[in-house]
Amino acid sequence: MALIVQKYGGTSVANPERIKSLAARVARYKALGHQIVVVVSAMSGETNRLIALAKEIMPDPDPRELDVMVATGEQVTIGMTALALMELGIKAKSYTGSQVKILTDNSHTKARILSIDEHNIKQDLDDGYVVVVAGFQGVDADGNITTLGRGGSDTTGVALAAALKADECQIYTDVDGVYTTDPRVVPEARRLDKITFEEMLELASQGSKVLQIRSVEFAGKYKVKLRVLSSFEEEGDGTLITFEEENTMEQPVISGIAFNRDEAKITVLGVPDKPGIAYQILGPVAEANVDVDMIIQNTGADGTTDFTFTVHKNEMGKALSILRDKVQGHIGAREINGDDKIAKVSIVGVGMRSHVGIASQMFRTLAEEGINIQMISTSEIKIAVVVDEKYLELAVRVLHKAFELEAA
Ligand code: ASP
Ligand code: MG
């Protein structure tokens, strides 16, 4: 007997039929003697619908009230899922985030989980219930409803698996695993049987949407055995996220290519080249809770330098006004520009550690297509470049081919 957390995404609970088939799968696991905790997302499209509704009233919605609204999506699906299980004769009980008590900090719309009270769930499992928990939501110390950021149900699933010391956390989605890249862009993309936790972390942080990055961080920290599976197929082992690297000869150098259309580039031109400038630029941006991804500073010439960084597209306006209002005059920058017509492409693989020439192969491949590289950043197992948005798909396709990712 194992304790398994199964997380189902929006497409897996899109309508009553799908919820019934989800319940049937849970019933099969239950019949094998396992204890099951189900975590569900809102029905697909529902979170977007709720956000759009809020924006019709307040264009930049108050975050506390937005959380109150969007958290309802998951409250509907936990009830439906519990009902579907009951219809199959299975004892089931649903919990919202605050009922479990998934305690988070108070950063509305992107709250972090601080602790989970697992006692009631444990008791219910011991009493033979399937426990159904709302993904994506929690409650802060003052009792306010919070949400964990888009895709946050993955994190709920993994965090619950960690708190319950589950044997496995299964993430059911509309794809049957983690692919070398998005098959909608490269039809030859291949499903990976295994991927290391570090690679998954890089892929998620570089824009792969299969798992929310925080869920992967959680899995790494608490060593949760994580598997991505299709909720539309009965067979198949999906992709297992492993903690060991296998040093086999067949291990490819590059495991996957991620891309991200959601970033925007901000350039601060003509800033004095002296200590403290990076802090004076990025300090106020960080204080406004805007996440910064890539950062580049050029070598100075004539005592001045240029400073470029990327933020989420939705936050470009906010970052620009902070810089123009609070920073530009203060540090004496000549000009501040924003560009949201960019995209980031990253190649990821633990094999990079033991191979040389990967970066030059990537740059040559892009150069041969005449694709200009605007920014570069690297880690031990990743090379990321920013290119003009209109070359994104081409870049992904040629890189997928150049690194022979279609070959098994
Ligand atoms: N319903 C939320 C969203 O659409 C959370 C999730 O699906 O994971 O982002
Ligand atoms: Mg998702």
Coordinates of C-alpha atoms and ligand atoms in Angstrom, one line a residue:
M1 CA 0.0 0.0 0.0
A2 CA 1.3 3.4 -0.9
L3 CA 0.2 7.0 -0.3
I4 CA -0.1 8.7 -3.6
V5 CA -0.9 12.3 -4.4
Q6 CA -2.6 12.8 -7.8
K7 CA -2.8 16.3 -9.2
Y8 CA -5.1 16.9 -12.1
G9 CA -4.9 20.0 -14.3
G10 CA -7.6 22.1 -15.8
T11 CA -8.1 20.0 -18.9
S12 CA -8.5 16.9 -16.7
V13 CA -11.5 18.5 -14.9
A14 CA -12.8 20.5 -17.9
N15 CA -16.3 19.0 -17.6
P16 CA -18.3 16.5 -15.7
E17 CA -17.4 13.7 -18.0
R18 CA -13.7 14.2 -17.5
I19 CA -14.2 14.5 -13.7
K20 CA -16.0 11.1 -13.8
S21 CA -13.1 9.5 -15.7
L22 CA -10.7 11.0 -13.2
A23 CA -12.8 9.5 -10.4
A24 CA -12.7 6.1 -12.2
R25 CA -8.9 6.3 -12.2
V26 CA -8.8 7.2 -8.5
A27 CA -11.2 4.3 -7.8
R28 CA -8.8 1.9 -9.6
Y29 CA -5.9 3.0 -7.4
K30 CA -8.0 2.8 -4.3
A31 CA -9.0 -0.8 -5.2
L32 CA -5.3 -1.7 -5.2
G33 CA -5.2 -0.6 -1.6
H34 CA -3.5 2.7 -2.0
Q35 CA -4.4 5.9 0.0
I36 CA -5.1 8.7 -2.4
V37 CA -5.1 12.5 -2.1
V38 CA -6.4 14.3 -5.2
V39 CA -5.5 17.9 -5.9
V40 CA -7.4 19.6 -8.6
S41 CA -7.1 22.8 -10.7
A42 CA -10.0 24.9 -11.8
M43 CA -11.9 23.8 -15.0
S44 CA -9.7 24.8 -18.0
G45 CA -10.3 28.5 -18.9
E46 CA -12.0 29.2 -15.6
T47 CA -9.1 31.1 -13.9
N48 CA -8.7 33.2 -17.0
R49 CA -12.5 33.9 -17.1
L50 CA -12.4 35.0 -13.4
I51 CA -9.4 37.3 -14.0
A52 CA -11.1 38.8 -17.0
L53 CA -14.2 39.4 -14.9
A54 CA -12.2 41.2 -12.3
K55 CA -10.5 43.4 -14.9
E56 CA -13.8 44.5 -16.3
I57 CA -14.4 46.1 -13.0
M58 CA -10.9 47.2 -12.0
P59 CA -8.3 47.2 -14.8
D60 CA -5.5 46.5 -12.3
P61 CA -7.5 44.5 -9.8
D62 CA -6.8 44.7 -6.1
P63 CA -4.7 41.5 -5.4
R64 CA -6.6 40.5 -2.2
E65 CA -10.0 40.7 -3.9
L66 CA -8.6 39.0 -7.1
D67 CA -7.5 36.1 -4.9
V68 CA -10.9 35.9 -3.4
M69 CA -12.4 35.6 -6.9
V70 CA -10.0 33.2 -8.6
A71 CA -9.8 30.8 -5.6
T72 CA -13.5 29.9 -6.4
G73 CA -12.5 28.0 -9.5
E74 CA -10.8 25.2 -7.5
Q75 CA -13.6 25.2 -4.9
V76 CA -16.0 24.2 -7.6
T77 CA -13.9 21.3 -8.9
I78 CA -13.1 19.8 -5.4
G79 CA -16.8 19.5 -4.8
M80 CA -17.5 18.0 -8.2
T81 CA -14.6 15.5 -7.8
A82 CA -15.8 14.5 -4.3
L83 CA -19.3 14.0 -5.7
A84 CA -18.0 11.9 -8.6
L85 CA -16.1 9.7 -6.2
M86 CA -19.2 9.2 -4.0
E87 CA -21.2 8.2 -7.1
L88 CA -18.7 5.4 -7.5
G89 CA -19.3 4.3 -3.9
I90 CA -16.0 5.8 -2.6
K91 CA -15.8 7.8 0.6
A92 CA -14.6 11.2 -0.3
K93 CA -14.2 14.6 1.3
S94 CA -13.1 17.9 -0.1
Y95 CA -11.0 20.7 1.5
T96 CA -10.3 24.2 0.3
G97 CA -6.7 25.5 1.0
S98 CA -7.8 27.3 4.1
Q99 CA -9.8 24.3 5.4
V100 CA -6.7 22.1 5.2
K101 CA -4.8 24.9 6.4
I102 CA -2.2 25.5 3.8
L103 CA -0.6 28.5 5.4
T104 CA 1.1 31.0 3.1
D105 CA 2.8 34.3 3.3
N106 CA 0.6 37.3 2.3
S107 CA 1.9 38.1 -1.2
H108 CA -1.4 37.9 -2.9
T109 CA -1.5 36.3 -6.4
K110 CA 2.0 34.7 -5.9
A111 CA 2.0 33.6 -2.3
R112 CA 4.5 31.0 -1.0
I113 CA 3.5 28.1 1.2
L114 CA 4.9 28.3 4.7
S115 CA 3.4 25.2 6.3
I116 CA 0.7 22.6 5.8
D117 CA -1.4 21.1 8.6
E118 CA -1.6 17.5 7.5
H119 CA -3.4 16.0 10.5
N120 CA -7.0 16.1 9.3
I121 CA -6.0 14.6 6.0
K122 CA -4.0 11.8 7.6
Q123 CA -7.0 11.0 9.8
D124 CA -9.4 11.0 6.9
L125 CA -7.0 8.7 4.9
D126 CA -6.8 6.3 7.8
D127 CA -10.6 6.4 8.0
G128 CA -10.7 5.2 4.3
Y129 CA -11.5 8.5 2.6
V130 CA -10.1 9.8 -0.6
V131 CA -9.2 13.4 0.2
V132 CA -9.7 16.0 -2.5
V133 CA -7.8 19.3 -2.0
A134 CA -8.2 22.6 -3.9
G135 CA -5.0 23.4 -5.8
F136 CA -3.5 26.9 -6.2
Q137 CA -4.8 28.4 -2.9
G138 CA -4.0 28.9 0.7
V139 CA -4.6 31.2 3.6
D140 CA -2.3 33.7 5.3
A141 CA -1.8 34.2 9.0
D142 CA -4.6 36.8 9.1
G143 CA -7.1 34.5 7.4
N144 CA -7.0 36.1 4.0
I145 CA -7.4 33.8 1.0
T146 CA -4.2 33.7 -1.1
T147 CA -3.2 32.1 -4.4
L148 CA 0.1 30.6 -5.4
G149 CA 0.6 32.0 -8.9
R150 CA -0.5 30.6 -12.3
G151 CA -0.1 26.9 -12.5
G152 CA 0.1 26.8 -8.7
S153 CA -1.9 23.6 -8.3
D154 CA 1.3 21.7 -9.2
T155 CA 2.9 23.3 -6.1
T156 CA -0.1 22.4 -3.9
G157 CA 0.3 18.8 -5.1
V158 CA 4.0 18.5 -4.4
A159 CA 3.8 20.4 -1.1
L160 CA 1.1 18.1 0.1
A161 CA 3.1 15.1 -1.0
A162 CA 6.0 16.4 1.0
A163 CA 3.9 17.2 4.1
L164 CA 2.3 13.7 3.9
K165 CA 5.5 12.0 3.1
A166 CA 3.8 10.5 0.1
D167 CA 5.4 7.7 -1.9
E168 CA 4.8 9.5 -5.2
C169 CA 3.3 12.6 -6.5
Q170 CA 1.7 12.1 -9.9
I171 CA 0.9 15.1 -12.0
Y172 CA -1.8 14.3 -14.6
T173 CA -2.0 16.7 -17.5
D174 CA -2.9 16.9 -21.2
V175 CA 0.5 15.7 -22.4
D176 CA 1.9 12.3 -21.6
G177 CA 5.1 13.5 -20.1
V178 CA 7.9 16.0 -20.4
Y179 CA 9.1 16.5 -24.0
T180 CA 12.3 17.6 -25.5
T181 CA 10.4 20.7 -26.5
D182 CA 6.9 21.8 -27.1
P183 CA 5.5 19.4 -29.8
R184 CA 3.3 22.2 -31.1
V185 CA 6.4 24.0 -32.2
V186 CA 8.5 20.9 -33.2
P187 CA 6.3 17.9 -34.2
E188 CA 9.4 15.6 -33.9
A189 CA 9.7 16.4 -30.2
R190 CA 10.1 13.3 -28.1
R191 CA 8.9 12.3 -24.7
L192 CA 11.6 11.8 -22.1
D193 CA 11.3 8.7 -19.9
K194 CA 13.4 10.4 -17.2
I195 CA 14.8 13.8 -16.6
T196 CA 16.9 14.9 -13.7
F197 CA 15.5 17.2 -11.2
E198 CA 18.0 19.9 -12.0
E199 CA 17.2 19.8 -15.7
M200 CA 13.5 20.0 -14.9
L201 CA 14.1 23.0 -12.7
E202 CA 16.0 24.7 -15.5
L203 CA 13.4 23.8 -18.1
A204 CA 10.6 25.1 -15.8
S205 CA 12.4 28.3 -15.0
Q206 CA 13.2 28.8 -18.7
G207 CA 9.6 28.6 -19.8
S208 CA 8.5 25.0 -20.1
K209 CA 4.9 25.1 -18.9
V210 CA 4.6 21.4 -18.0
L211 CA 5.3 22.0 -14.3
Q212 CA 5.2 25.2 -12.3
I213 CA 8.7 26.0 -11.2
R214 CA 7.9 26.2 -7.5
S215 CA 6.6 22.7 -7.6
V216 CA 9.9 21.5 -8.9
E217 CA 11.8 23.5 -6.3
F218 CA 9.6 21.9 -3.6
A219 CA 10.2 18.4 -5.0
G220 CA 13.9 19.0 -5.0
K221 CA 14.0 20.3 -1.5
Y222 CA 11.9 17.5 0.0
K223 CA 13.0 14.8 -2.4
V224 CA 9.4 14.1 -3.6
K225 CA 9.2 11.4 -6.2
L226 CA 7.5 13.2 -9.1
R227 CA 6.0 11.8 -12.3
V228 CA 4.2 13.6 -15.1
L229 CA 1.5 11.6 -16.8
S230 CA -1.4 11.9 -19.2
S231 CA -4.9 11.9 -17.8
F232 CA -6.2 10.8 -21.2
E233 CA -4.3 7.6 -21.4
E234 CA -4.6 4.5 -19.3
E235 CA -1.2 3.2 -20.2
G236 CA 2.2 4.8 -20.1
D237 CA 4.7 5.7 -17.4
G238 CA 5.0 9.3 -18.3
T239 CA 8.2 11.1 -17.3
L240 CA 9.9 10.4 -14.0
I241 CA 11.9 13.3 -12.4
T242 CA 15.0 11.6 -11.0
F243 CA 17.6 12.7 -8.5
E244 CA 20.5 10.7 -9.9
E245 CA 22.3 11.4 -13.1
E246 CA 23.1 8.3 -15.1
N247 CA 26.4 8.5 -16.7
T248 CA 25.6 6.3 -19.6
M249 CA 27.1 6.8 -23.0
E250 CA 23.7 7.3 -24.5
Q251 CA 22.9 10.2 -22.2
P252 CA 22.4 13.1 -24.6
V253 CA 24.3 16.3 -23.9
I254 CA 21.1 18.4 -24.2
S255 CA 17.9 17.1 -22.8
G256 CA 15.5 19.8 -23.8
I257 CA 14.8 23.2 -25.2
A258 CA 12.6 25.6 -23.4
F259 CA 11.2 28.9 -24.6
N260 CA 9.4 31.8 -23.1
R261 CA 7.4 34.6 -24.8
D262 CA 6.5 36.2 -21.6
E263 CA 9.5 38.4 -21.0
A264 CA 10.3 42.0 -21.8
K265 CA 13.7 43.7 -22.0
I266 CA 14.4 46.9 -20.3
T267 CA 17.6 48.9 -21.1
V268 CA 19.0 51.7 -19.0
L269 CA 21.4 53.7 -21.3
G270 CA 24.2 55.9 -20.3
V271 CA 24.5 55.3 -16.6
P272 CA 27.6 56.3 -14.7
D273 CA 30.1 53.4 -14.4
K274 CA 30.6 53.4 -10.7
P275 CA 29.9 51.2 -7.6
G276 CA 26.3 51.0 -6.5
I277 CA 24.6 51.5 -9.8
A278 CA 23.2 48.0 -10.3
Y279 CA 21.7 48.3 -6.8
Q280 CA 20.2 51.7 -7.4
I281 CA 18.6 50.4 -10.6
L282 CA 17.4 47.0 -9.4
G283 CA 16.7 47.8 -5.7
P284 CA 13.5 49.9 -6.4
V285 CA 12.4 47.3 -8.9
A286 CA 12.8 44.5 -6.4
E287 CA 11.0 46.5 -3.7
A288 CA 8.0 46.7 -6.0
N289 CA 8.0 42.9 -6.1
V290 CA 8.9 42.7 -9.8
D291 CA 11.0 39.6 -10.6
V292 CA 14.0 40.2 -12.7
D293 CA 15.4 37.3 -14.8
M294 CA 18.4 38.0 -17.1
I295 CA 20.8 40.9 -16.3
I296 CA 23.6 42.3 -18.4
Q297 CA 25.9 45.1 -17.9
N298 CA 28.3 46.2 -20.5
T299 CA 31.9 47.2 -19.9
G300 CA 32.1 50.9 -19.5
A301 CA 33.3 53.4 -22.1
D302 CA 33.8 57.1 -21.3
G303 CA 32.8 56.5 -17.7
T304 CA 29.3 55.4 -18.6
T305 CA 27.7 52.0 -19.3
D306 CA 24.4 50.4 -20.4
F307 CA 22.4 48.1 -18.2
T308 CA 19.9 45.6 -19.5
F309 CA 17.5 43.2 -17.8
T310 CA 14.4 41.2 -18.4
V311 CA 11.1 41.1 -16.5
H312 CA 7.7 39.6 -17.1
K313 CA 5.8 41.3 -19.9
N314 CA 3.0 42.2 -17.6
E315 CA 5.4 44.0 -15.3
M316 CA 7.3 46.0 -17.9
G317 CA 5.1 49.1 -17.5
K318 CA 5.4 49.0 -13.8
A319 CA 9.2 48.6 -13.9
L320 CA 9.5 51.4 -16.5
S321 CA 7.6 53.9 -14.5
I322 CA 9.5 53.1 -11.3
L323 CA 12.8 53.6 -13.2
R324 CA 11.6 56.8 -14.9
D325 CA 10.1 58.3 -11.8
K326 CA 12.5 57.2 -9.1
V327 CA 15.8 56.2 -10.6
Q328 CA 16.6 58.0 -13.9
G329 CA 17.1 61.5 -12.5
H330 CA 18.7 60.2 -9.4
I331 CA 21.5 58.2 -11.1
G332 CA 21.6 60.4 -14.2
A333 CA 20.8 57.8 -16.8
R334 CA 20.5 59.1 -20.4
E335 CA 17.6 57.0 -21.5
I336 CA 15.3 54.1 -20.5
N337 CA 13.7 51.8 -23.0
G338 CA 11.4 48.8 -22.9
D339 CA 10.9 46.1 -25.6
D340 CA 8.4 43.4 -25.2
K341 CA 8.9 41.9 -28.7
I342 CA 11.5 39.5 -27.5
A343 CA 11.6 35.8 -26.6
K344 CA 14.0 33.6 -24.7
V345 CA 15.2 30.2 -25.9
S346 CA 17.2 28.0 -23.6
I347 CA 19.0 24.7 -24.1
V348 CA 19.3 22.5 -21.0
G349 CA 21.2 19.4 -20.2
V350 CA 23.4 18.0 -17.4
G351 CA 25.6 16.7 -20.2
M352 CA 26.9 20.2 -20.7
R353 CA 29.1 19.8 -17.6
S354 CA 31.3 17.2 -19.4
H355 CA 31.2 18.6 -22.9
V356 CA 32.8 21.6 -24.5
G357 CA 31.6 23.6 -27.4
I358 CA 27.9 23.5 -26.7
A359 CA 27.6 27.3 -26.6
S360 CA 29.4 27.7 -29.8
Q361 CA 27.3 25.1 -31.5
M362 CA 24.2 26.9 -30.3
F363 CA 25.4 30.3 -31.5
R364 CA 26.6 28.9 -34.9
T365 CA 23.2 27.3 -35.5
L366 CA 21.4 30.5 -34.8
A367 CA 23.9 32.5 -36.9
E368 CA 23.3 30.2 -39.9
E369 CA 19.7 31.3 -39.8
G370 CA 20.6 34.9 -39.5
I371 CA 19.0 35.1 -36.0
N372 CA 20.5 37.9 -33.9
I373 CA 21.3 37.2 -30.3
Q374 CA 20.4 40.1 -28.0
M375 CA 21.3 38.7 -24.6
I376 CA 23.0 35.6 -23.3
S377 CA 23.0 34.0 -20.0
T378 CA 24.4 30.6 -18.8
S379 CA 24.5 28.3 -15.9
E380 CA 26.3 25.0 -15.5
I381 CA 23.6 23.1 -17.3
K382 CA 21.8 25.8 -19.4
I383 CA 22.5 28.4 -22.1
A384 CA 19.7 30.9 -22.7
V385 CA 19.5 33.6 -25.4
V386 CA 17.1 36.4 -26.0
V387 CA 16.1 36.9 -29.7
D388 CA 13.5 38.8 -31.6
E389 CA 10.1 37.3 -30.9
K390 CA 9.5 36.7 -34.6
Y391 CA 12.4 34.2 -34.8
L392 CA 11.4 32.2 -31.8
E393 CA 9.9 29.1 -33.5
L394 CA 12.6 29.0 -36.1
A395 CA 15.2 29.1 -33.4
V396 CA 13.6 26.3 -31.5
R397 CA 13.3 24.1 -34.6
V398 CA 16.9 24.5 -35.8
L399 CA 18.3 23.9 -32.3
H400 CA 16.2 20.8 -31.8
K401 CA 17.6 19.5 -35.1
A402 CA 21.2 20.6 -34.4
F403 CA 21.3 18.9 -31.1
E404 CA 19.6 15.7 -32.5
L405 CA 16.9 15.7 -30.0
E406 CA 14.4 13.9 -32.3
A407 CA 16.7 10.8 -32.3
A408 CA 15.8 8.3 -29.5
Ligands
ASP1 N1 -6.2 27.3 -11.9 C1 -4.9 27.9 -11.7 C2 -4.4 28.5 -13.0 O1 -5.0 28.4 -14.1 C3 -3.9 27.0 -11.1 C4 -3.6 25.8 -11.8 O2 -4.3 25.4 -12.8 O3 -2.6 25.2 -11.5 O4 -3.3 29.0 -13.1
MG2 MG -0.7 23.5 -15.1

